Short mmCIF file of C-alpha atoms and ligand atoms in Angstrom, two decimals:
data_model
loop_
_atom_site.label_atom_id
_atom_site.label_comp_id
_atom_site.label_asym_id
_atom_site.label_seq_id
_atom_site.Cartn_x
_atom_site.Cartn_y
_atom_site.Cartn_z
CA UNK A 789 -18.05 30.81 -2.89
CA UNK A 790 -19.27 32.82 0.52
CA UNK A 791 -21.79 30.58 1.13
CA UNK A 792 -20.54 27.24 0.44
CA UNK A 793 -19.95 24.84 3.25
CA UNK A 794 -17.14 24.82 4.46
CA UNK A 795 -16.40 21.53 7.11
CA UNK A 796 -15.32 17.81 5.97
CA UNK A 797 -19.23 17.03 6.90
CA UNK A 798 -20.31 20.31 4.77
CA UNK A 799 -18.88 19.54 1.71
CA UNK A 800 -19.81 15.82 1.67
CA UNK A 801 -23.12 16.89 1.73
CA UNK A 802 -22.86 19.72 -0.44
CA UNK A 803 -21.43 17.07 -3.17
CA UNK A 804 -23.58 13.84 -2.29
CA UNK A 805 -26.49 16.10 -4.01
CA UNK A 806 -24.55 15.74 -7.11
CA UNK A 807 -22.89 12.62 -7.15
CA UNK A 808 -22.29 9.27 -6.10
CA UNK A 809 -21.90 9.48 -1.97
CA UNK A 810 -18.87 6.78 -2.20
CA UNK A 811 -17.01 9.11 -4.90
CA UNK A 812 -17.76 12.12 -2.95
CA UNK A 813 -15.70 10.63 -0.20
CA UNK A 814 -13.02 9.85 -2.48
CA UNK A 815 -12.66 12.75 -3.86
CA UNK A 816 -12.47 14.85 -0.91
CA UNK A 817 -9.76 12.27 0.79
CA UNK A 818 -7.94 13.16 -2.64
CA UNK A 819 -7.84 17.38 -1.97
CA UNK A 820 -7.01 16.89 1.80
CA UNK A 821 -4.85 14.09 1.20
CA UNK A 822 -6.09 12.03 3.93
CA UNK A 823 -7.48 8.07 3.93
CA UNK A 824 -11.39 8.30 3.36
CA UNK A 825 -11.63 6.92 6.96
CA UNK A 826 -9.63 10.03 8.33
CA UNK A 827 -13.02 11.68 7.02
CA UNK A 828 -15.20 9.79 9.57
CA UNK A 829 -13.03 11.14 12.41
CA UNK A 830 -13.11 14.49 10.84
CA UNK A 831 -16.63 15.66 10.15
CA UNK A 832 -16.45 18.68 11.95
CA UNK A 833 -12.83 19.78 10.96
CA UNK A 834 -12.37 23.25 9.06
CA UNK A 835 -11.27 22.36 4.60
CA UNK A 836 -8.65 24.66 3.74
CA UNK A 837 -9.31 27.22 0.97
CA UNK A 838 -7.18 25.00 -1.06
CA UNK A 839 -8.56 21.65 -0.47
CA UNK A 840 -11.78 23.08 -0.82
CA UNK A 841 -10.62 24.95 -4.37
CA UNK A 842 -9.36 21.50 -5.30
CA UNK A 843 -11.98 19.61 -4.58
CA UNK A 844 -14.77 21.37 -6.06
CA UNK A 845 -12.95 21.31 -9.60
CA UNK A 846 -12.68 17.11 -9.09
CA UNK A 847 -16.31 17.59 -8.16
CA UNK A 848 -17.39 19.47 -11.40
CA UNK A 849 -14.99 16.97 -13.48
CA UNK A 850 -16.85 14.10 -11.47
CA UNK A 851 -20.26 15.54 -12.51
CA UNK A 852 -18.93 16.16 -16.31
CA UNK A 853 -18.57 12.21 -16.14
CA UNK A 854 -14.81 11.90 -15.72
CA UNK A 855 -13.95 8.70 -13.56
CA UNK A 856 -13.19 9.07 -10.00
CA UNK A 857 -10.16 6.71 -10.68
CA UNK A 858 -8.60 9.36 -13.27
CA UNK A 859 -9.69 12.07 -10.95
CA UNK A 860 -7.58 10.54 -8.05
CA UNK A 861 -5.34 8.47 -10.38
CA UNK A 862 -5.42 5.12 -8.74
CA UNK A 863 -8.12 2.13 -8.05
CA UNK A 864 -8.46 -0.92 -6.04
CA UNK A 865 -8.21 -4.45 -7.54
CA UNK A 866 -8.30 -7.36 -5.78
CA UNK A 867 -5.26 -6.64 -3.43
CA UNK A 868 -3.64 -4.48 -5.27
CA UNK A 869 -3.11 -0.64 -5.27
CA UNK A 870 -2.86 0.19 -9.28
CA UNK A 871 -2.33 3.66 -10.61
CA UNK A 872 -4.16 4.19 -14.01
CA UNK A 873 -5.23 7.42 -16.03
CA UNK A 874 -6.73 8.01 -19.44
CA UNK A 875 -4.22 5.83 -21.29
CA UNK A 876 -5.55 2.37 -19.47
CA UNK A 877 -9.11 1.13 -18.81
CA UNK A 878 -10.08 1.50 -15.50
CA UNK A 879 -10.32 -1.93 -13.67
CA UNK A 880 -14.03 -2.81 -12.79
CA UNK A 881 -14.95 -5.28 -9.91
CA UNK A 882 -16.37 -8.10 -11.98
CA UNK A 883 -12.93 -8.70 -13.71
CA UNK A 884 -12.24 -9.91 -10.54
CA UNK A 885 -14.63 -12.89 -11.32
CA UNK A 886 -11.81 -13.75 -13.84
CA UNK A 887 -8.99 -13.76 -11.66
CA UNK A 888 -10.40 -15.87 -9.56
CA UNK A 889 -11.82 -18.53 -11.92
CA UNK A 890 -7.58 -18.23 -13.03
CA UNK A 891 -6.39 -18.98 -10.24
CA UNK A 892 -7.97 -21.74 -9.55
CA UNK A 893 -6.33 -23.32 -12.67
CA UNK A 894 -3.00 -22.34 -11.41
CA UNK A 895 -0.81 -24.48 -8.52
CA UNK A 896 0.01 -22.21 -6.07
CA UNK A 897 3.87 -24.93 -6.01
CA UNK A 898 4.67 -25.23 -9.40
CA UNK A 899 6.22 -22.94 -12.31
CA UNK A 900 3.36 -21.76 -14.30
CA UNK A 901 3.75 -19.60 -17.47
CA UNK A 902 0.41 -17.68 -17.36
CA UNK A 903 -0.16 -14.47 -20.19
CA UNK A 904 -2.74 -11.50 -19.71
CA UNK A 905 -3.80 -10.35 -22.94
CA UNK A 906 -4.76 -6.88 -23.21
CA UNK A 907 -3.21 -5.76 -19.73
CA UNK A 908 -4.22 -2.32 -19.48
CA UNK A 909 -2.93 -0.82 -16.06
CA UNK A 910 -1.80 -4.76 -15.51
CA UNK A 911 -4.41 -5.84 -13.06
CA UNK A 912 -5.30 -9.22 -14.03
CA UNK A 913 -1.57 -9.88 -14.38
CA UNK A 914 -0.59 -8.51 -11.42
CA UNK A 915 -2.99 -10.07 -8.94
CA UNK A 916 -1.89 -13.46 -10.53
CA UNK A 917 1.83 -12.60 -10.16
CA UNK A 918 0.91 -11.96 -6.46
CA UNK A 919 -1.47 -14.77 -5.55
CA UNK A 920 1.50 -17.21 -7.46
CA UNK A 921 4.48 -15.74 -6.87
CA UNK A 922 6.31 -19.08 -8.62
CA UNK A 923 4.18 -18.28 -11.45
CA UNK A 924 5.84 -16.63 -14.54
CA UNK A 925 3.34 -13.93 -15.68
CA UNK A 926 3.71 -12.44 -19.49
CA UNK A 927 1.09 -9.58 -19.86
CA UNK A 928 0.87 -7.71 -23.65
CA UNK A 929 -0.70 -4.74 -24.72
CA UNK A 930 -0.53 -2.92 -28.03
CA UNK A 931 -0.51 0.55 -26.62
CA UNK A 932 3.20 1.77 -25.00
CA UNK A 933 1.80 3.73 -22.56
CA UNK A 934 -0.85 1.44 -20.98
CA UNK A 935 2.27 -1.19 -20.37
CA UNK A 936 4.39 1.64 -18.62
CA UNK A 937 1.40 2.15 -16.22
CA UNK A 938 1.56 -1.55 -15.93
CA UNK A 939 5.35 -1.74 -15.09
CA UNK A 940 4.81 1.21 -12.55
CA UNK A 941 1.89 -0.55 -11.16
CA UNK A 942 4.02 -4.62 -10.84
CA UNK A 943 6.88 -2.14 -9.55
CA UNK A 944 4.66 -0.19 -6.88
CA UNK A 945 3.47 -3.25 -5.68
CA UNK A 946 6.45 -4.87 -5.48
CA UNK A 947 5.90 -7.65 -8.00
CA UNK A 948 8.81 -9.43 -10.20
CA UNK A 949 7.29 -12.22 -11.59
CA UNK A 950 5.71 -10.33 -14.29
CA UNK A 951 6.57 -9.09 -17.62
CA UNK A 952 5.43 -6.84 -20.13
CA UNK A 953 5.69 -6.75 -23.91
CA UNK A 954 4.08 -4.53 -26.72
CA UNK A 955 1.81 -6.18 -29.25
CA UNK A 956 -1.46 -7.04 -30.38
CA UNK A 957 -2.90 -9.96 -28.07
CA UNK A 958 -1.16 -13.16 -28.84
CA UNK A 959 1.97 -11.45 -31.28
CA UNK A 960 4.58 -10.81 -29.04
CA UNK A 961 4.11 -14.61 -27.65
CA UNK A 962 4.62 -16.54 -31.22
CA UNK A 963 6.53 -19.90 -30.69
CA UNK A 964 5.77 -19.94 -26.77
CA UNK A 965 3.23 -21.99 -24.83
CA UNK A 966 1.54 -21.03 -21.78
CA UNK A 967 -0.57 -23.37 -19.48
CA UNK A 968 -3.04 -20.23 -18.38
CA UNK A 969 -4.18 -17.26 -20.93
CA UNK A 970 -6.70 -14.80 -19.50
CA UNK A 971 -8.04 -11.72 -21.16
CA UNK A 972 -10.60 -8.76 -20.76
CA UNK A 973 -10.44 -7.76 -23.71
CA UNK A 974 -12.55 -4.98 -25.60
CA UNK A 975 -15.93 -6.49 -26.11
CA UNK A 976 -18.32 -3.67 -26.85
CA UNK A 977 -19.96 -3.01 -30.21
CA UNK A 978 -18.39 0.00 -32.34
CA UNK A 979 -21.09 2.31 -32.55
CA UNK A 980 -22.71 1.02 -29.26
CA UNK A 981 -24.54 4.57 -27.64
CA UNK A 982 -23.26 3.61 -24.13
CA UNK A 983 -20.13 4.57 -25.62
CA UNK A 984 -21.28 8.01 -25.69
CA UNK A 985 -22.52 8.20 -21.99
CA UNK A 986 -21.03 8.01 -18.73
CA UNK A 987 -17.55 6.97 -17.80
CA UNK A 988 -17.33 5.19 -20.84
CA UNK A 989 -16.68 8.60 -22.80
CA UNK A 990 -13.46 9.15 -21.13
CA UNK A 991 -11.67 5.68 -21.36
CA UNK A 992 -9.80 4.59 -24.28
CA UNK A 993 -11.92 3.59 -27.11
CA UNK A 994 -9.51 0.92 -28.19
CA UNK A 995 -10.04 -0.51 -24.44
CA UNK A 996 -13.61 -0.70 -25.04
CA UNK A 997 -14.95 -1.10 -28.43
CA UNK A 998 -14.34 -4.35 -31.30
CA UNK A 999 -16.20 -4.40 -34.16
CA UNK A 1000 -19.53 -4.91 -35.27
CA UNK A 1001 -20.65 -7.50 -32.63
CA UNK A 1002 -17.86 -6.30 -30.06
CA UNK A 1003 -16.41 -9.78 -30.88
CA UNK A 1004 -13.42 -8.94 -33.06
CA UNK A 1005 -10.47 -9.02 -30.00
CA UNK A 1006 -12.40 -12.46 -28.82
CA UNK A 1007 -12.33 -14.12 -32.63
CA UNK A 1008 -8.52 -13.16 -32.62
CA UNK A 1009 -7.51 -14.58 -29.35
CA UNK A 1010 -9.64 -17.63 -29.93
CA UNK A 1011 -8.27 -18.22 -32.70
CA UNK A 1012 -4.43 -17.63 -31.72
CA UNK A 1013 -4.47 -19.08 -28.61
CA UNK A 1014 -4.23 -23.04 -29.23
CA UNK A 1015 -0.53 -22.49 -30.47
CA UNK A 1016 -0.15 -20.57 -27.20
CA UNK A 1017 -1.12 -23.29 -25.22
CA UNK A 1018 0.02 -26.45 -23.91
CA UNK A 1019 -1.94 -29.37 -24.00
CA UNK A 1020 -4.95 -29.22 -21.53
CA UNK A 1021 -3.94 -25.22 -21.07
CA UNK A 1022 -7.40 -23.30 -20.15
CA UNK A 1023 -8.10 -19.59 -22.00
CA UNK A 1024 -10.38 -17.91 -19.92
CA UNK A 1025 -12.08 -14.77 -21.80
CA UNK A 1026 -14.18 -11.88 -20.04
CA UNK A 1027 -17.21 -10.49 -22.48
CA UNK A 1028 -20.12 -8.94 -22.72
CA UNK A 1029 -23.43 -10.15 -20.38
CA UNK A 1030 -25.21 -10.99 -24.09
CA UNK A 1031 -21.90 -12.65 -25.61
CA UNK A 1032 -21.96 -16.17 -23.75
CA UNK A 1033 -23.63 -18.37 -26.13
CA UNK A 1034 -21.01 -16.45 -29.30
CA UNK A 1035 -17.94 -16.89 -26.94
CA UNK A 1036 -18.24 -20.90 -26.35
CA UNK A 1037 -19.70 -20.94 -29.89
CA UNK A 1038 -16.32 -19.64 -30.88
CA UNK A 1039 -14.26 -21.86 -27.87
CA UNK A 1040 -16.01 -25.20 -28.83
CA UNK A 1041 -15.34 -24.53 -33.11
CA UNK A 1042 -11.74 -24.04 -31.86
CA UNK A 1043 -12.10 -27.16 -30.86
CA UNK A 1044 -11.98 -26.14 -26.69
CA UNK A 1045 -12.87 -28.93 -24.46
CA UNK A 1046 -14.91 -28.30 -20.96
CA UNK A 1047 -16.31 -25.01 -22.50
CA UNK A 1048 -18.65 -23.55 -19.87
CA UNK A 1049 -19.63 -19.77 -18.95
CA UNK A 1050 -19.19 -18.29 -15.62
CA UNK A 1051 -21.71 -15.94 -14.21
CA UNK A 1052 -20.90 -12.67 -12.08
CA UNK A 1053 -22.37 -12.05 -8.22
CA UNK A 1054 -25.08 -10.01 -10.61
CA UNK A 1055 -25.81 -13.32 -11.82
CA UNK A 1056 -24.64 -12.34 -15.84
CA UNK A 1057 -22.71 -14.47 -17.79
CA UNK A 1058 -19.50 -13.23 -17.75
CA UNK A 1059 -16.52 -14.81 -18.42
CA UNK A 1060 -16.49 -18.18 -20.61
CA UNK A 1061 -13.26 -20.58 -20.62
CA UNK A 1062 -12.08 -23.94 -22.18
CA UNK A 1063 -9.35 -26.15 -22.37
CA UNK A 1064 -7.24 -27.28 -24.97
CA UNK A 1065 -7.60 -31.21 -25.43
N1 LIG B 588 -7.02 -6.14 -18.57
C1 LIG B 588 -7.37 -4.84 -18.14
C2 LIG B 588 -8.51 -4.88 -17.13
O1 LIG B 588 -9.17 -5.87 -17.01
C3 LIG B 588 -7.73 -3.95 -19.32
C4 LIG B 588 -8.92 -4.43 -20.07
C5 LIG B 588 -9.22 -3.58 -21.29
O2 LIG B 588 -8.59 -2.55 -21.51
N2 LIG B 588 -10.18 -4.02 -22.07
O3 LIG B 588 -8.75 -3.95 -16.43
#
Protein backbone atom coordinates (compact mmCIF):
# COMPACT_ATOMS: atom_id res chain seq x y z
CA UNK A 1 0.00 0.00 0.00
CA UNK A 2 3.35 2.35 0.62
CA UNK A 3 3.24 3.61 -2.56
CA UNK A 4 -0.22 4.27 -3.42
CA UNK A 5 -1.44 7.79 -3.75
CA UNK A 6 -2.62 9.07 -1.23
CA UNK A 7 -4.65 12.78 -1.94
CA UNK A 8 -8.46 13.15 -3.21
CA UNK A 9 -6.57 14.09 -6.72
CA UNK A 10 -4.19 10.85 -6.22
CA UNK A 11 -6.59 8.38 -5.93
CA UNK A 12 -8.93 9.66 -8.70
CA UNK A 13 -6.25 9.14 -10.86
CA UNK A 14 -4.97 6.10 -9.50
CA UNK A 15 -8.69 4.61 -10.16
CA UNK A 16 -9.66 6.50 -13.53
CA UNK A 17 -6.91 3.92 -15.03
CA UNK A 18 -9.29 1.28 -14.11
CA UNK A 19 -12.60 2.48 -14.39
CA UNK A 20 -15.14 4.72 -15.52
CA UNK A 21 -13.81 8.50 -14.41
CA UNK A 22 -17.63 9.45 -13.37
CA UNK A 23 -17.78 6.17 -11.02
CA UNK A 24 -14.43 6.84 -9.72
CA UNK A 25 -15.79 10.05 -8.35
CA UNK A 26 -18.63 8.37 -6.92
CA UNK A 27 -17.07 6.04 -5.30
CA UNK A 28 -14.59 8.01 -3.55
CA UNK A 29 -17.49 10.68 -2.39
CA UNK A 30 -18.97 7.27 -0.97
CA UNK A 31 -15.59 6.35 1.48
CA UNK A 32 -15.17 10.07 2.52
CA UNK A 33 -18.70 10.66 2.72
CA UNK A 34 -18.66 13.89 1.04
CA UNK A 35 -20.91 15.27 -2.22
CA UNK A 36 -18.76 14.45 -5.44
CA UNK A 37 -18.47 18.29 -5.79
CA UNK A 38 -16.75 18.52 -2.24
CA UNK A 39 -14.06 16.52 -4.39
CA UNK A 40 -13.43 19.45 -6.79
CA UNK A 41 -12.66 21.71 -3.81
CA UNK A 42 -10.59 19.02 -2.34
CA UNK A 43 -7.97 17.75 -4.75
CA UNK A 44 -5.17 18.33 -2.71
CA UNK A 45 -6.67 17.20 0.72
CA UNK A 46 -4.91 14.18 2.65
CA UNK A 47 -7.69 10.43 2.36
CA UNK A 48 -7.68 8.92 5.61
CA UNK A 49 -6.29 5.37 5.98
CA UNK A 50 -9.85 4.42 6.23
CA UNK A 51 -11.43 6.13 3.41
CA UNK A 52 -8.68 5.10 1.43
CA UNK A 53 -9.08 1.18 2.81
CA UNK A 54 -12.72 1.66 1.87
CA UNK A 55 -12.47 2.88 -1.20
CA UNK A 56 -10.07 0.70 -2.81
CA UNK A 57 -12.31 -2.46 -1.91
CA UNK A 58 -15.49 -0.43 -3.85
CA UNK A 59 -12.80 0.06 -6.46
CA UNK A 60 -11.86 -3.69 -6.88
CA UNK A 61 -15.79 -4.57 -6.55
CA UNK A 62 -16.27 -1.76 -9.30
CA UNK A 63 -13.63 -3.43 -11.53
CA UNK A 64 -15.16 -7.11 -10.72
CA UNK A 65 -18.32 -5.48 -12.50
CA UNK A 66 -20.50 -4.77 -9.47
CA UNK A 67 -22.69 -1.54 -10.11
CA UNK A 68 -21.64 1.66 -8.70
CA UNK A 69 -25.34 2.06 -7.55
CA UNK A 70 -25.06 -1.23 -5.27
CA UNK A 71 -21.62 -0.13 -4.35
CA UNK A 72 -22.98 3.23 -2.94
CA UNK A 73 -26.58 1.95 -2.57
CA UNK A 74 -28.54 4.70 -4.15
CA UNK A 75 -29.09 6.30 -7.87
CA UNK A 76 -30.55 9.27 -9.45
CA UNK A 77 -33.88 9.19 -11.37
CA UNK A 78 -35.46 11.89 -12.70
CA UNK A 79 -35.81 13.97 -9.42
CA UNK A 80 -35.68 11.56 -7.22
CA UNK A 81 -33.04 10.17 -4.73
CA UNK A 82 -33.90 6.16 -4.74
CA UNK A 83 -31.99 3.67 -2.66
CA UNK A 84 -31.70 0.22 -4.46
CA UNK A 85 -29.33 -2.90 -3.96
CA UNK A 86 -29.19 -6.36 -5.45
CA UNK A 87 -32.85 -7.14 -4.82
CA UNK A 88 -34.15 -4.25 -7.48
CA UNK A 89 -32.90 -3.37 -10.99
CA UNK A 90 -30.97 -0.48 -11.05
CA UNK A 91 -32.84 2.46 -12.78
CA UNK A 92 -31.15 3.40 -16.18
CA UNK A 93 -31.57 6.93 -17.79
CA UNK A 94 -33.62 5.98 -20.81
CA UNK A 95 -36.57 4.77 -18.56
CA UNK A 96 -36.80 8.20 -18.11
CA UNK A 97 -38.01 8.44 -21.82
CA UNK A 98 -41.08 6.58 -20.34
CA UNK A 99 -41.92 8.76 -17.65
CA UNK A 100 -42.04 11.41 -19.61
CA UNK A 101 -44.07 10.12 -22.58
CA UNK A 102 -46.56 9.20 -19.08
CA UNK A 103 -46.86 12.14 -18.04
CA UNK A 104 -47.86 13.70 -20.71
CA UNK A 105 -51.01 11.48 -20.69
CA UNK A 106 -51.70 12.47 -17.21
CA UNK A 107 -53.57 16.06 -16.05
CA UNK A 108 -51.48 17.54 -13.76
CA UNK A 109 -55.67 18.80 -12.00
CA UNK A 110 -57.48 15.82 -12.05
CA UNK A 111 -57.57 12.35 -10.01
CA UNK A 112 -55.75 9.92 -12.09
CA UNK A 113 -55.38 6.20 -11.13
CA UNK A 114 -52.03 5.41 -12.86
CA UNK A 115 -50.21 1.57 -12.09
CA UNK A 116 -46.36 0.78 -12.57
CA UNK A 117 -45.97 -2.69 -13.36
CA UNK A 118 -42.89 -4.27 -12.36
CA UNK A 119 -41.73 -1.37 -9.90
CA UNK A 120 -38.47 -2.46 -8.87
CA UNK A 121 -36.90 0.23 -6.44
CA UNK A 122 -40.34 2.25 -7.51
CA UNK A 123 -38.90 4.78 -9.86
CA UNK A 124 -41.30 5.08 -12.55
CA UNK A 125 -43.99 5.20 -9.86
CA UNK A 126 -42.50 7.50 -7.84
CA UNK A 127 -41.53 10.24 -10.26
CA UNK A 128 -45.25 10.07 -11.41
CA UNK A 129 -46.54 10.30 -7.81
CA UNK A 130 -44.30 13.45 -7.62
CA UNK A 131 -44.81 15.20 -10.94
CA UNK A 132 -48.96 14.49 -10.09
CA UNK A 133 -49.29 14.65 -6.74
CA UNK A 134 -53.44 14.35 -7.28
CA UNK A 135 -52.60 11.32 -9.09
CA UNK A 136 -53.30 7.94 -7.33
CA UNK A 137 -50.23 5.75 -8.15
CA UNK A 138 -50.57 1.69 -7.68
CA UNK A 139 -47.07 0.15 -8.39
CA UNK A 140 -46.79 -4.08 -8.20
CA UNK A 141 -44.02 -6.24 -8.09
CA UNK A 142 -43.83 -9.98 -7.52
CA UNK A 143 -40.72 -9.94 -5.42
CA UNK A 144 -41.31 -8.69 -1.43
CA UNK A 145 -38.22 -7.23 -1.15
CA UNK A 146 -37.97 -5.06 -4.31
CA UNK A 147 -41.50 -3.35 -3.02
CA UNK A 148 -39.93 -2.66 0.53
CA UNK A 149 -37.09 -0.77 -1.29
CA UNK A 150 -39.90 0.86 -3.08
CA UNK A 151 -41.86 1.92 0.10
CA UNK A 152 -38.46 3.16 1.64
CA UNK A 153 -37.72 4.94 -1.49
CA UNK A 154 -41.89 6.85 -1.84
CA UNK A 155 -41.16 7.29 2.06
CA UNK A 156 -37.55 8.93 1.70
CA UNK A 157 -38.82 11.10 -0.72
CA UNK A 158 -41.64 12.04 0.91
CA UNK A 159 -44.30 10.70 -1.43
CA UNK A 160 -48.00 9.47 -0.33
CA UNK A 161 -49.75 9.13 -3.30
CA UNK A 162 -48.34 5.85 -4.04
CA UNK A 163 -48.98 2.34 -3.21
CA UNK A 164 -47.47 -0.88 -3.37
CA UNK A 165 -48.82 -4.40 -3.73
CA UNK A 166 -47.17 -7.92 -4.33
CA UNK A 167 -48.01 -9.78 -7.51
CA UNK A 168 -47.23 -10.70 -10.87
CA UNK A 169 -47.89 -7.55 -13.24
CA UNK A 170 -51.55 -7.00 -13.63
CA UNK A 171 -52.80 -9.72 -10.52
CA UNK A 172 -53.01 -7.73 -7.65
CA UNK A 173 -55.18 -5.06 -9.83
CA UNK A 174 -58.13 -7.64 -11.02
CA UNK A 175 -61.57 -5.81 -11.14
CA UNK A 176 -59.87 -2.20 -11.15
CA UNK A 177 -59.37 0.22 -14.04
CA UNK A 178 -56.68 2.60 -14.43
CA UNK A 179 -56.53 5.49 -17.05
CA UNK A 180 -52.39 5.22 -17.25
CA UNK A 181 -50.35 1.70 -17.04
CA UNK A 182 -46.61 1.98 -17.58
CA UNK A 183 -44.07 -0.76 -17.32
CA UNK A 184 -40.26 -1.62 -17.81
CA UNK A 185 -40.58 -4.71 -17.62
CA UNK A 186 -37.92 -7.61 -18.20
CA UNK A 187 -37.37 -7.71 -21.90
CA UNK A 188 -34.14 -9.57 -22.50
CA UNK A 189 -33.85 -13.02 -24.06
CA UNK A 190 -33.13 -16.02 -21.50
CA UNK A 191 -29.95 -17.21 -22.54
CA UNK A 192 -28.93 -13.77 -24.04
CA UNK A 193 -24.68 -13.66 -23.40
CA UNK A 194 -24.94 -9.99 -22.28
CA UNK A 195 -26.44 -11.55 -19.41
CA UNK A 196 -23.21 -12.95 -18.55
CA UNK A 197 -21.14 -9.65 -18.87
CA UNK A 198 -21.01 -6.47 -17.20
CA UNK A 199 -23.43 -5.04 -14.71
CA UNK A 200 -25.92 -7.20 -15.97
CA UNK A 201 -24.34 -10.23 -13.94
CA UNK A 202 -25.15 -8.72 -10.70
CA UNK A 203 -28.86 -7.55 -11.10
CA UNK A 204 -31.71 -9.76 -10.60
CA UNK A 205 -32.24 -12.13 -13.35
CA UNK A 206 -35.98 -12.02 -12.95
CA UNK A 207 -35.51 -8.05 -13.55
CA UNK A 208 -33.88 -8.72 -16.71
CA UNK A 209 -34.57 -11.79 -18.59
CA UNK A 210 -38.35 -13.23 -20.29
CA UNK A 211 -38.31 -15.97 -22.32
CA UNK A 212 -37.23 -16.98 -25.54
CA UNK A 213 -37.70 -13.64 -27.42
CA UNK A 214 -37.47 -11.55 -24.04
CA UNK A 215 -41.20 -10.95 -24.83
CA UNK A 216 -42.95 -13.12 -22.25
CA UNK A 217 -43.61 -10.09 -19.34
CA UNK A 218 -44.77 -7.84 -22.59
CA UNK A 219 -47.35 -10.76 -24.03
CA UNK A 220 -48.72 -10.90 -20.36
CA UNK A 221 -49.28 -7.29 -19.74
CA UNK A 222 -50.62 -6.82 -23.23
CA UNK A 223 -52.76 -9.09 -22.86
CA UNK A 224 -54.11 -8.19 -19.20
CA UNK A 225 -54.15 -4.78 -19.49
CA UNK A 226 -57.50 -3.88 -21.50
CA UNK A 227 -59.55 -5.04 -18.35
CA UNK A 228 -57.21 -2.68 -16.47
CA UNK A 229 -58.08 0.10 -18.40
CA UNK A 230 -60.68 2.54 -18.92
CA UNK A 231 -61.85 3.42 -22.12
CA UNK A 232 -59.24 5.50 -24.14
CA UNK A 233 -56.60 4.51 -21.09
CA UNK A 234 -52.91 4.47 -22.80
CA UNK A 235 -50.31 1.35 -21.71
CA UNK A 236 -47.08 2.54 -22.36
CA UNK A 237 -44.36 -0.45 -22.40
CA UNK A 238 -40.41 0.01 -22.33
CA UNK A 239 -38.49 -2.94 -24.50
CA UNK A 240 -35.77 -3.89 -26.13
CA UNK A 241 -34.08 -1.45 -29.14
CA UNK A 242 -34.97 -4.68 -31.67
CA UNK A 243 -38.58 -5.30 -30.05
CA UNK A 244 -40.61 -2.28 -31.68
CA UNK A 245 -42.15 -3.77 -34.62
CA UNK A 246 -43.20 -7.27 -31.95
CA UNK A 247 -44.45 -4.75 -29.24
CA UNK A 248 -47.14 -2.75 -31.53
CA UNK A 249 -47.55 -6.10 -33.34
CA UNK A 250 -48.76 -7.32 -30.00
CA UNK A 251 -50.59 -3.59 -28.98
CA UNK A 252 -52.49 -3.35 -32.38
CA UNK A 253 -53.78 -7.53 -32.16
CA UNK A 254 -54.99 -6.36 -28.71
CA UNK A 255 -56.82 -4.30 -30.50
CA UNK A 256 -54.72 -0.80 -29.18
CA UNK A 257 -55.61 2.25 -31.04
CA UNK A 258 -52.82 5.15 -31.83
CA UNK A 259 -50.06 2.44 -31.49
CA UNK A 260 -46.76 4.22 -32.23
CA UNK A 261 -43.03 3.63 -30.88
CA UNK A 262 -41.04 6.20 -29.18
CA UNK A 263 -37.38 6.50 -29.79
CA UNK A 264 -34.63 7.32 -27.03
CA UNK A 265 -32.04 10.59 -27.29
CA UNK A 266 -29.78 7.48 -28.84
CA UNK A 267 -32.31 7.54 -31.40
CA UNK A 268 -33.56 3.51 -30.57
CA UNK A 269 -36.91 2.59 -30.42
CA UNK A 270 -37.73 2.34 -27.09
CA UNK A 271 -40.80 2.46 -25.57
CA UNK A 272 -44.12 1.67 -27.69
CA UNK A 273 -47.74 2.71 -26.29
CA UNK A 274 -51.49 2.57 -27.35
CA UNK A 275 -54.74 3.35 -26.29
CA UNK A 276 -57.65 1.47 -25.57
CA UNK A 277 -60.59 2.47 -28.04
N1 LIG B 1 -39.52 -0.36 -13.08
C1 LIG B 1 -38.18 -0.46 -12.61
C2 LIG B 1 -37.25 0.43 -13.41
O1 LIG B 1 -37.59 0.88 -14.46
C3 LIG B 1 -37.70 -1.90 -12.62
C4 LIG B 1 -37.66 -2.48 -13.99
C5 LIG B 1 -37.26 -3.95 -13.99
O2 LIG B 1 -36.90 -4.50 -12.95
N2 LIG B 1 -37.32 -4.56 -15.15
O3 LIG B 1 -36.17 0.72 -13.00
Amino acid sequence: MTNIPRSVAELLAHARREIDGADAELLLAHALGKSRSWLFAHTEDPVGEDAHANFLSLLQRRVAGEPVAYLIGSQGFWTLDLQVGPATLVPRPETELLVELALARIPVDAVVRVADLGTGSGAIALSIAKERPRAQVVATDASPEALKAARGNAARNHIANAEFRCGDWLNSLAGERFEVIASNPPYIADGDPHLQQGDLRFEPAMALSCGPDGLDAIRMIVAGAPACLHAGGWLLLEHGWEQGEAVRGLLLDAGFVEVRTVRDLENRERVSLGRTS
